[in-house]
Tab-separated table of C-alpha atoms and ligand atoms in Angstrom:
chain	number	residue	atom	x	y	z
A	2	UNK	CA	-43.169	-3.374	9.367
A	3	UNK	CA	-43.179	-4.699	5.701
A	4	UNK	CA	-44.287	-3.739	2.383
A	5	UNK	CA	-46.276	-2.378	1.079
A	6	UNK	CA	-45.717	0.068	4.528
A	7	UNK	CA	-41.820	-0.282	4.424
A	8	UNK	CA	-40.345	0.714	0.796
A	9	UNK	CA	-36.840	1.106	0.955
A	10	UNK	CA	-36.856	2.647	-2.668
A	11	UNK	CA	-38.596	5.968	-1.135
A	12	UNK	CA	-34.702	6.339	-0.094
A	13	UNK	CA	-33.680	5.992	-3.400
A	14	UNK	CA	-35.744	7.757	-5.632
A	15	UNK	CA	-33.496	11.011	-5.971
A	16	UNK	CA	-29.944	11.794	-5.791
A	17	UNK	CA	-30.246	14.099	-3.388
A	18	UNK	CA	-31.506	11.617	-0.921
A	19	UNK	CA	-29.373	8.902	-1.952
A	20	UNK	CA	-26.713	11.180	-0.545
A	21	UNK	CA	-27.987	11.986	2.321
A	22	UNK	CA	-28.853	7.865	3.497
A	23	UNK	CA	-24.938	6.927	2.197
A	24	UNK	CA	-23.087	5.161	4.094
A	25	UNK	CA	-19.939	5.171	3.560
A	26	UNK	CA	-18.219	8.687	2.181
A	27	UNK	CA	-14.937	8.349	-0.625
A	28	UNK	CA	-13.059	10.865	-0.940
A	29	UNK	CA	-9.170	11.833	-1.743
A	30	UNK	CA	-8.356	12.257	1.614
A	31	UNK	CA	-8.409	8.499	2.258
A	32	UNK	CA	-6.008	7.800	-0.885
A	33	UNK	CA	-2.599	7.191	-1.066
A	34	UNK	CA	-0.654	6.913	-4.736
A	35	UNK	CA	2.110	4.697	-5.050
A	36	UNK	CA	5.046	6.284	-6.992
A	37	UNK	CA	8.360	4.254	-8.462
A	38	UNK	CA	11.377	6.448	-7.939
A	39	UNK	CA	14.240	5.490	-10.287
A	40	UNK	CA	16.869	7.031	-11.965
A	41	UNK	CA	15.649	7.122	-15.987
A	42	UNK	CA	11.470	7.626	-16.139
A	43	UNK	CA	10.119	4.713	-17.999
A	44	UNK	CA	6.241	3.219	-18.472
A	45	UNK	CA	5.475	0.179	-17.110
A	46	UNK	CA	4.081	-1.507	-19.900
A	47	UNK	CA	2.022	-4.533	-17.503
A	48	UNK	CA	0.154	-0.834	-15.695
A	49	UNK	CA	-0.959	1.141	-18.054
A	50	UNK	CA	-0.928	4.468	-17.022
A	51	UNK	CA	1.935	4.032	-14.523
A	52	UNK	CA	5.687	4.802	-15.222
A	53	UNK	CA	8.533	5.128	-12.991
A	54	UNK	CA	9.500	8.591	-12.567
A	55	UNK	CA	12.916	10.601	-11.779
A	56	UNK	CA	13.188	12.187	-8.703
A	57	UNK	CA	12.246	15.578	-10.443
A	58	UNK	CA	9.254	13.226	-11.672
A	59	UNK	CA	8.179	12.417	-8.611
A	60	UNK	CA	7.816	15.625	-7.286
A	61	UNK	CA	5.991	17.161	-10.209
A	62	UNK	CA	3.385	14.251	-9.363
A	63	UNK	CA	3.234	14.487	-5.664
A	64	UNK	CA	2.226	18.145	-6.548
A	65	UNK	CA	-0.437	16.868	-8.898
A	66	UNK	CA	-1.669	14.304	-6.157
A	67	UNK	CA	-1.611	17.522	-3.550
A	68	UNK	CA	-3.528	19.801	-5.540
A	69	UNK	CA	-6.290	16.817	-6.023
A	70	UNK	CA	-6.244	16.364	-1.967
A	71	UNK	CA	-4.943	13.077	-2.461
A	72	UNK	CA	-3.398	12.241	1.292
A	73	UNK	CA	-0.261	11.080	0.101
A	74	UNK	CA	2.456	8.951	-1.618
A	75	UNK	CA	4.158	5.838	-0.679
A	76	UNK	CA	7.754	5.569	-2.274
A	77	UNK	CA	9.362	2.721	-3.985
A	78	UNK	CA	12.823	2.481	-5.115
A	79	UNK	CA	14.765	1.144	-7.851
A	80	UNK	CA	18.557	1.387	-7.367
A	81	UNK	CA	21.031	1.296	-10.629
A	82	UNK	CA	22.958	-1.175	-8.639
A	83	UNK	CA	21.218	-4.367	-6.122
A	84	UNK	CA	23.740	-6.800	-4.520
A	85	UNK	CA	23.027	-9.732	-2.027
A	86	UNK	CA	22.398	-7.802	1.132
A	87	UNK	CA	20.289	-4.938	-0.616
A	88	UNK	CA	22.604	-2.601	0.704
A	89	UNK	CA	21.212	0.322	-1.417
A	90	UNK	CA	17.741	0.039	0.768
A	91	UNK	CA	19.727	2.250	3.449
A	92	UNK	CA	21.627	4.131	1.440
A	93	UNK	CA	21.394	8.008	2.191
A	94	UNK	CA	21.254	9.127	-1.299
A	95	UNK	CA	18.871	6.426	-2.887
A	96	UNK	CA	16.249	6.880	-4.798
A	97	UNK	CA	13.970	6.924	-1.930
A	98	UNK	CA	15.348	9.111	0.363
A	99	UNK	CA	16.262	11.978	-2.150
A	100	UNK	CA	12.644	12.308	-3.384
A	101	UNK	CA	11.557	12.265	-0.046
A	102	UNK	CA	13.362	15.357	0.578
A	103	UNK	CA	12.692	16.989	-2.476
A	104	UNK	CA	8.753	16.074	-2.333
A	105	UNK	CA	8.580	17.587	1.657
A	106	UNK	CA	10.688	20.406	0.602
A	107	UNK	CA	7.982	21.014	-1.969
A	108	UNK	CA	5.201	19.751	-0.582
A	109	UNK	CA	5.246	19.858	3.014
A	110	UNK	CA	1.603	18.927	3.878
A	111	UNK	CA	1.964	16.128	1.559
A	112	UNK	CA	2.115	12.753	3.528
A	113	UNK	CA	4.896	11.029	2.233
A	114	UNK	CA	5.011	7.411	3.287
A	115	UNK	CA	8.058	4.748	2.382
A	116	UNK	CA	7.923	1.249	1.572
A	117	UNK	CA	10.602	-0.456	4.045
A	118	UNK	CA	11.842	-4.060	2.070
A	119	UNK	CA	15.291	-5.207	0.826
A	120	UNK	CA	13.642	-7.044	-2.560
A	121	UNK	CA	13.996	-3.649	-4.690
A	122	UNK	CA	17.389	-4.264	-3.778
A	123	UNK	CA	18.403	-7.313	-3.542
A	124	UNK	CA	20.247	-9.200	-6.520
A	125	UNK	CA	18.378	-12.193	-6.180
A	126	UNK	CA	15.054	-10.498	-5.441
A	127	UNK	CA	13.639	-11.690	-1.892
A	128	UNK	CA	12.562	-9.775	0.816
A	129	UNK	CA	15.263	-10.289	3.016
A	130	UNK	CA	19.022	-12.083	3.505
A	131	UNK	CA	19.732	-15.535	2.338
A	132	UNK	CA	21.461	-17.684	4.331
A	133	UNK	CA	24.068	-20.513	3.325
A	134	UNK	CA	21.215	-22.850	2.013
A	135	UNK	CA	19.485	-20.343	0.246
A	136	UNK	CA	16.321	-20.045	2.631
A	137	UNK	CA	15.507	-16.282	3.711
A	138	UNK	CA	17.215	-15.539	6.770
A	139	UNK	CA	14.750	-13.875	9.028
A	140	UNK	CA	17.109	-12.578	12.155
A	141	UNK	CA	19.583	-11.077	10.170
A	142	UNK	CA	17.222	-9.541	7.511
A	143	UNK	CA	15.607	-7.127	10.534
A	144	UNK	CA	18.757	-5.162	11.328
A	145	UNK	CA	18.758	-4.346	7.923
A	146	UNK	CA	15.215	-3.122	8.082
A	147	UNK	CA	15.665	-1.530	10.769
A	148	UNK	CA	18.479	0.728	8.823
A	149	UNK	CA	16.367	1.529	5.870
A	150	UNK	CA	13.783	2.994	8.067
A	151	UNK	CA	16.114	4.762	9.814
A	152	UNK	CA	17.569	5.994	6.516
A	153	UNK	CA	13.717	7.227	5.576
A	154	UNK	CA	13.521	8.613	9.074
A	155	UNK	CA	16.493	10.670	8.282
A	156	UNK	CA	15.312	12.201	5.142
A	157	UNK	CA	11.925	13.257	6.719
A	158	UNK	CA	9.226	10.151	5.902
A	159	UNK	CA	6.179	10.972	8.270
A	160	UNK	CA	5.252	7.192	7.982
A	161	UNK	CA	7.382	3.599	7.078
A	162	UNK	CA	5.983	1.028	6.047
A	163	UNK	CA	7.668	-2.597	6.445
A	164	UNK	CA	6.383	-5.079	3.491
A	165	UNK	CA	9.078	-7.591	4.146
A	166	UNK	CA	6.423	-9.992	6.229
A	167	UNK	CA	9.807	-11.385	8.582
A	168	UNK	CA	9.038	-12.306	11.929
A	169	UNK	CA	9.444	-9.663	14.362
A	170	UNK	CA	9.789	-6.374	12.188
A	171	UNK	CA	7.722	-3.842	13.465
A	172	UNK	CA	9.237	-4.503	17.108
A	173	UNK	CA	12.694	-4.344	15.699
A	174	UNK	CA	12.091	-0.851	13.847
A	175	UNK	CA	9.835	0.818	16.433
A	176	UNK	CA	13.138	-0.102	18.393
A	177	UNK	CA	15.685	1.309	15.937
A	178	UNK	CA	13.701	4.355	15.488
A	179	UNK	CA	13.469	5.157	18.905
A	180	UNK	CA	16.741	4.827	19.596
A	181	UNK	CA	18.095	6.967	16.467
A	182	UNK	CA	15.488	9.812	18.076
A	183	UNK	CA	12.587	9.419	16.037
A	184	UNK	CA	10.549	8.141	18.496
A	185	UNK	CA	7.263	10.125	16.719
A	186	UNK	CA	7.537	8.506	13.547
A	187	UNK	CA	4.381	6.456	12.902
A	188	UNK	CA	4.704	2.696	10.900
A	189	UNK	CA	2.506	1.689	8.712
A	190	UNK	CA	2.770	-2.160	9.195
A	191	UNK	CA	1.605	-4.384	6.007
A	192	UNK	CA	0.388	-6.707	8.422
A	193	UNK	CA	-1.541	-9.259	6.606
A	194	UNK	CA	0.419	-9.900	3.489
A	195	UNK	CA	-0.816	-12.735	1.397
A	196	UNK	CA	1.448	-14.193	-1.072
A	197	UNK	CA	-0.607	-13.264	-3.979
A	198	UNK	CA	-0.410	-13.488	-7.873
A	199	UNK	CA	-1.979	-9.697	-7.668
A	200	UNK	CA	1.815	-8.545	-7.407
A	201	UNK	CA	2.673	-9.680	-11.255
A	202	UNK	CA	3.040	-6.243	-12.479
A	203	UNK	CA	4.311	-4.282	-9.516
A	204	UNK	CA	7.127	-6.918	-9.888
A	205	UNK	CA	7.630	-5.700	-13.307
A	206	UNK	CA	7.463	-1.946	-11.932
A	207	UNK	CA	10.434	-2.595	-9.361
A	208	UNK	CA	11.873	-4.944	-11.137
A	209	UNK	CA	11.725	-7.044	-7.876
A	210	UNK	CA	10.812	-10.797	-9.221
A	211	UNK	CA	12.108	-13.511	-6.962
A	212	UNK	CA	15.572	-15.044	-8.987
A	213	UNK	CA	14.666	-18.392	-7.743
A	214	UNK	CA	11.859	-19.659	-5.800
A	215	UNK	CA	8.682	-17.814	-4.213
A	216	UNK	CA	7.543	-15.372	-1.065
A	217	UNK	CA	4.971	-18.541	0.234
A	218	UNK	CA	7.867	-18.461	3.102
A	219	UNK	CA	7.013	-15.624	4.496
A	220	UNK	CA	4.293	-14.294	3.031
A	221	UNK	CA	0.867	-15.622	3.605
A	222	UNK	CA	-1.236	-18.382	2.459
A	223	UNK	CA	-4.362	-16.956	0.842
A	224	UNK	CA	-6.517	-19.425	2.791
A	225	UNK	CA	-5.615	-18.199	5.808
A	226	UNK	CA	-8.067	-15.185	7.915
A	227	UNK	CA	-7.448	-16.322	11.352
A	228	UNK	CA	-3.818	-16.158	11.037
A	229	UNK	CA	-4.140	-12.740	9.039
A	230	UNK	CA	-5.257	-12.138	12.753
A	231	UNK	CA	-2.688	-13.237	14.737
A	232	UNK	CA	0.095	-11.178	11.802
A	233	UNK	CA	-2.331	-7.949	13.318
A	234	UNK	CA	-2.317	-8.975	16.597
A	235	UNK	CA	1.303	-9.603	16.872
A	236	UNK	CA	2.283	-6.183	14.974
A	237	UNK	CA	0.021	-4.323	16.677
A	238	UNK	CA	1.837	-6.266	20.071
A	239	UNK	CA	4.731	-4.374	18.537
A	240	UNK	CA	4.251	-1.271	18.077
A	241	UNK	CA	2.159	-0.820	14.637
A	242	UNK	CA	0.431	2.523	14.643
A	243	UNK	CA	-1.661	1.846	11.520
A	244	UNK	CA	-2.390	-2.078	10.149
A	245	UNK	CA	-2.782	-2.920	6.494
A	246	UNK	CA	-4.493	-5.496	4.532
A	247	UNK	CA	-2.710	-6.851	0.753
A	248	UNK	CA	-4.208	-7.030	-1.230
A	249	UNK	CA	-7.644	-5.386	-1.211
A	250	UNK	CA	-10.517	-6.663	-3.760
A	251	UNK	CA	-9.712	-10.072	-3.134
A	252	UNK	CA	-9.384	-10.094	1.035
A	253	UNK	CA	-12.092	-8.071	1.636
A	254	UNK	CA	-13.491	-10.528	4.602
A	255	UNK	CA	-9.877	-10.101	5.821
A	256	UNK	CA	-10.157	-6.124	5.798
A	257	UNK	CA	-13.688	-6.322	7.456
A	258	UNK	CA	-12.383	-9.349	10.047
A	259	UNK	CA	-9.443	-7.022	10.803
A	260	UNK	CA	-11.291	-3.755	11.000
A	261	UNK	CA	-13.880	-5.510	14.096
A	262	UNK	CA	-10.750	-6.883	16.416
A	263	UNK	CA	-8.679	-3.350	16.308
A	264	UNK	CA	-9.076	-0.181	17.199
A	265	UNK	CA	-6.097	0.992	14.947
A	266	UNK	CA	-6.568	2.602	11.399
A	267	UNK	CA	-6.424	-0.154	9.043
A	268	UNK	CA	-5.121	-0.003	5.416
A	269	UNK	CA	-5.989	-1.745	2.467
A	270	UNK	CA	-3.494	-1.935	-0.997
A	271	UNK	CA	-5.277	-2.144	-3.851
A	272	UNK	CA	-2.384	-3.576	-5.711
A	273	UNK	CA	-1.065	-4.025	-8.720
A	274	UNK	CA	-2.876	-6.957	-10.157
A	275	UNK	CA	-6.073	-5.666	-9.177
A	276	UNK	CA	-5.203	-2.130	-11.161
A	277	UNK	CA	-4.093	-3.971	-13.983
A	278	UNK	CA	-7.134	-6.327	-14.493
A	279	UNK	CA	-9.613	-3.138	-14.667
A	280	UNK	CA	-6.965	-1.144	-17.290
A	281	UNK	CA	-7.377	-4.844	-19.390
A	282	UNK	CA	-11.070	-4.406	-18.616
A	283	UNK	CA	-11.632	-1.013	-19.840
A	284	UNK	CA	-9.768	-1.409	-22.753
A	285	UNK	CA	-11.199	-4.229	-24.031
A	286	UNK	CA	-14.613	-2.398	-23.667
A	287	UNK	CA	-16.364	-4.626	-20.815
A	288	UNK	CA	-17.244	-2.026	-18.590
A	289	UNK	CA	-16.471	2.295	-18.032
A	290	UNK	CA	-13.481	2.830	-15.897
A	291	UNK	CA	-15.211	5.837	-13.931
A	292	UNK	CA	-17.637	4.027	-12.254
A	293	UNK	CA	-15.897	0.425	-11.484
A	294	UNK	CA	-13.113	2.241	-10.033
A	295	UNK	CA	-15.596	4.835	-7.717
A	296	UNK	CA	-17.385	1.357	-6.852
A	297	UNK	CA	-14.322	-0.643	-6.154
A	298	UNK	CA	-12.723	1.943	-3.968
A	299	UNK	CA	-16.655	2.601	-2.290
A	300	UNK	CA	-16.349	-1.111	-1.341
A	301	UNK	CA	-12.524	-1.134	0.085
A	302	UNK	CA	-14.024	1.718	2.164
A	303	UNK	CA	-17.453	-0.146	3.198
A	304	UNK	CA	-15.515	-3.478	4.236
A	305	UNK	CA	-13.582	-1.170	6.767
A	306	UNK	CA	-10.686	0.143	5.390
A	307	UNK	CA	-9.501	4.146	6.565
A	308	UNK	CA	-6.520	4.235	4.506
A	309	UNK	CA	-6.326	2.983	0.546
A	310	UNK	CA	-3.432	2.783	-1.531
A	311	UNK	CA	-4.116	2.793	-5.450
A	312	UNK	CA	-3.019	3.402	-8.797
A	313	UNK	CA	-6.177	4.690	-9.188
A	314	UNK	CA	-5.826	7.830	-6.480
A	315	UNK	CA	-4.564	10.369	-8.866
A	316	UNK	CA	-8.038	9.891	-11.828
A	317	UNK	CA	-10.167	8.927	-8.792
A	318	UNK	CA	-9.235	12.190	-7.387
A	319	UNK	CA	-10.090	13.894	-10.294
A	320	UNK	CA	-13.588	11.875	-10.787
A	321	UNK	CA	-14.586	13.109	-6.955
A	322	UNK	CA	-13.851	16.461	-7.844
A	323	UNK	CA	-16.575	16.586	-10.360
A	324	UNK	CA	-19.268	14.639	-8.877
B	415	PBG	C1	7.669	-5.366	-1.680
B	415	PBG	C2	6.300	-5.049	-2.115
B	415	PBG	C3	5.508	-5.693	-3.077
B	415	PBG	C4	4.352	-4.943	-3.201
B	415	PBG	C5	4.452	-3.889	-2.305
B	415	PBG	N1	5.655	-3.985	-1.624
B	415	PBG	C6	5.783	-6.861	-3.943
B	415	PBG	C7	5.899	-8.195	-3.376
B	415	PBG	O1	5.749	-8.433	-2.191
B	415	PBG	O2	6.203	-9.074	-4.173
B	415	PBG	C8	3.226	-5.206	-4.156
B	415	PBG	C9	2.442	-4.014	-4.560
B	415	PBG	C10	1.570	-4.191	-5.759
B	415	PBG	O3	1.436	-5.295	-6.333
B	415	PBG	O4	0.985	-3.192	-6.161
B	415	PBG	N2	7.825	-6.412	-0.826
């Protein structure tokens, strides 16, 4: 049937019904804030809005982001001191792993997820070890993964999540794990990581900007969807218990593509970049911050993603509570 006996605005024509025929349901459950755990609290002036916080800090916002039903954080560090094998990623009392006691102690139900990469720590800034010719070297960088997540493991992370993008991670930390008896610890692999100019101002955050050179080694090509498939597929292979998509706005075919050949929960990271460009937006006047971020997060949700991580959790949060 077609009009005039099909009208699809007979849907439309009240709120009321407009909720009832909607598709796809946002809510704080599904969020996930990023916090920057360091040792002085400082704004970071490229995301406005967003500062790193102190350890006491961190868990005066996780209680924020709990009382909103946001789901949870994920933790970044920023050590006082980096060297060359980013030693302070699996350090016992880092950053990390002191607020993620204090926020559990706290906030128990809270789910507190860490961010498992050596480039926080690292002097010259890359994800993993360098070898003699300066290249990243991918065998040797997984042992030390493997140790930070232990390290998170130990304080009491219910989920780690590798963003290093070396070859054979997951396998080498669902390994580790099981073997340091923490078998039921979920990871949260960032599977298909592109190497993306979105990450300007997180760089700025964790004051993690490459000291020579790039990520294109080991971090995606942009271009690339079927081989954001195979990065799945192979995590997945070993032993991923949730997949993620980075960034978000700009990959959606790669969230949707990923969300139809998995059965897993998939996550999306609404990074840095893509935070940053609405903040310019908004303050410039172009368009209200309320509804572009609602919308934006609607349509991470729509293209299939369970799971988002955003800047924007904590005043989205507080926008769902009113409507
Ligand atoms: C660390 C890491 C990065 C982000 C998350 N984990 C930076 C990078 O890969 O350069 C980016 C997050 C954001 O931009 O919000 N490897």
């Amino acid at each position: 049937m077609a009009f005039p006996d099909t009208r699809l605005r007979r849907l439309r024509r009240t709120a009321a019904l407009r909720d009832l025929v909607r598709e796809t349901e946002l809510s704080p459950a599904r969020l996930i804030a990023p916090l920057f755990v360091a040792s002085s609290a400082a704004p970071i002036t490229a995301m406005p809005g967003v500062s790193r916080v102190t350890i006491s800090g961190a868990v005066a916002a996780a209680g924020e982001l709990a009382a909103l039903g946001v789901a949870g954080v994920l933790l970044f560090g920023i050590p006082d001191q980096k060297d060359a094998e980013g030693s302070g990623a699996w350090d016992d009392e880092g950053a990390v792993q002191l607020a993620v006691r204090a926020i559990k102690a706290e906030h128990p139900r809270l789910v507190v997820i860490t961010d498992v990469c050596l480039c926080e720590y690292t002097s010259h800034g890359h994800c993993g070890v360098l070898r003699a010719d300066g290249g990243v070297d991918n065998d040797a960088s997984l042992e030390l993964l493997a140790r930070s997540a232990v390290s998170h493991a130990r304080a009491g992370a219910d989920i780690v999540a590798p963003s290093d993008m070396m070859d054979g991670r997951v396998g080498a930390i669902r390994a580790e794990l099981d073997a340091e008896g923490f078998a039921e610890l979920p990871i949260l692999a960032y599977a298909a990581k592109f190497a993306s100019a979105f990450y300007g101002p997180f760089r700025e955050a964790a004051d993690s900007t490459p000291a020579f050179g790039d990520r294109r080694g080991y971090q995606m090509d942009p271009a690339n969807r079927r081989e954001a498939l195979r990065e799945t597929e192979l995590d997945i292979a070993e032993g991923a218990d949730i997949v993620m998509v980075k960034p978000a706005l700009p990959y959606l075919d790669v969230i949707a593509a990923v969300r139809a050949m998995t059965r897993l929960p998939v996550a999306a990271y609404n990074v840095s970049g893509e935070y940053a460009m609405v903040k310019a937006a908004v303050a410039a006047g172009a368009f209200e911050e309320r509804a572009v971020v609602l919308e934006t997060l609607t349509a991470i949700r729509r293209a299939g993603a369970d799971i988002i991580i955003t800047y924007h959790a904590e005043d989205a949060a507080r926008w769902l509570a009113q409507t």
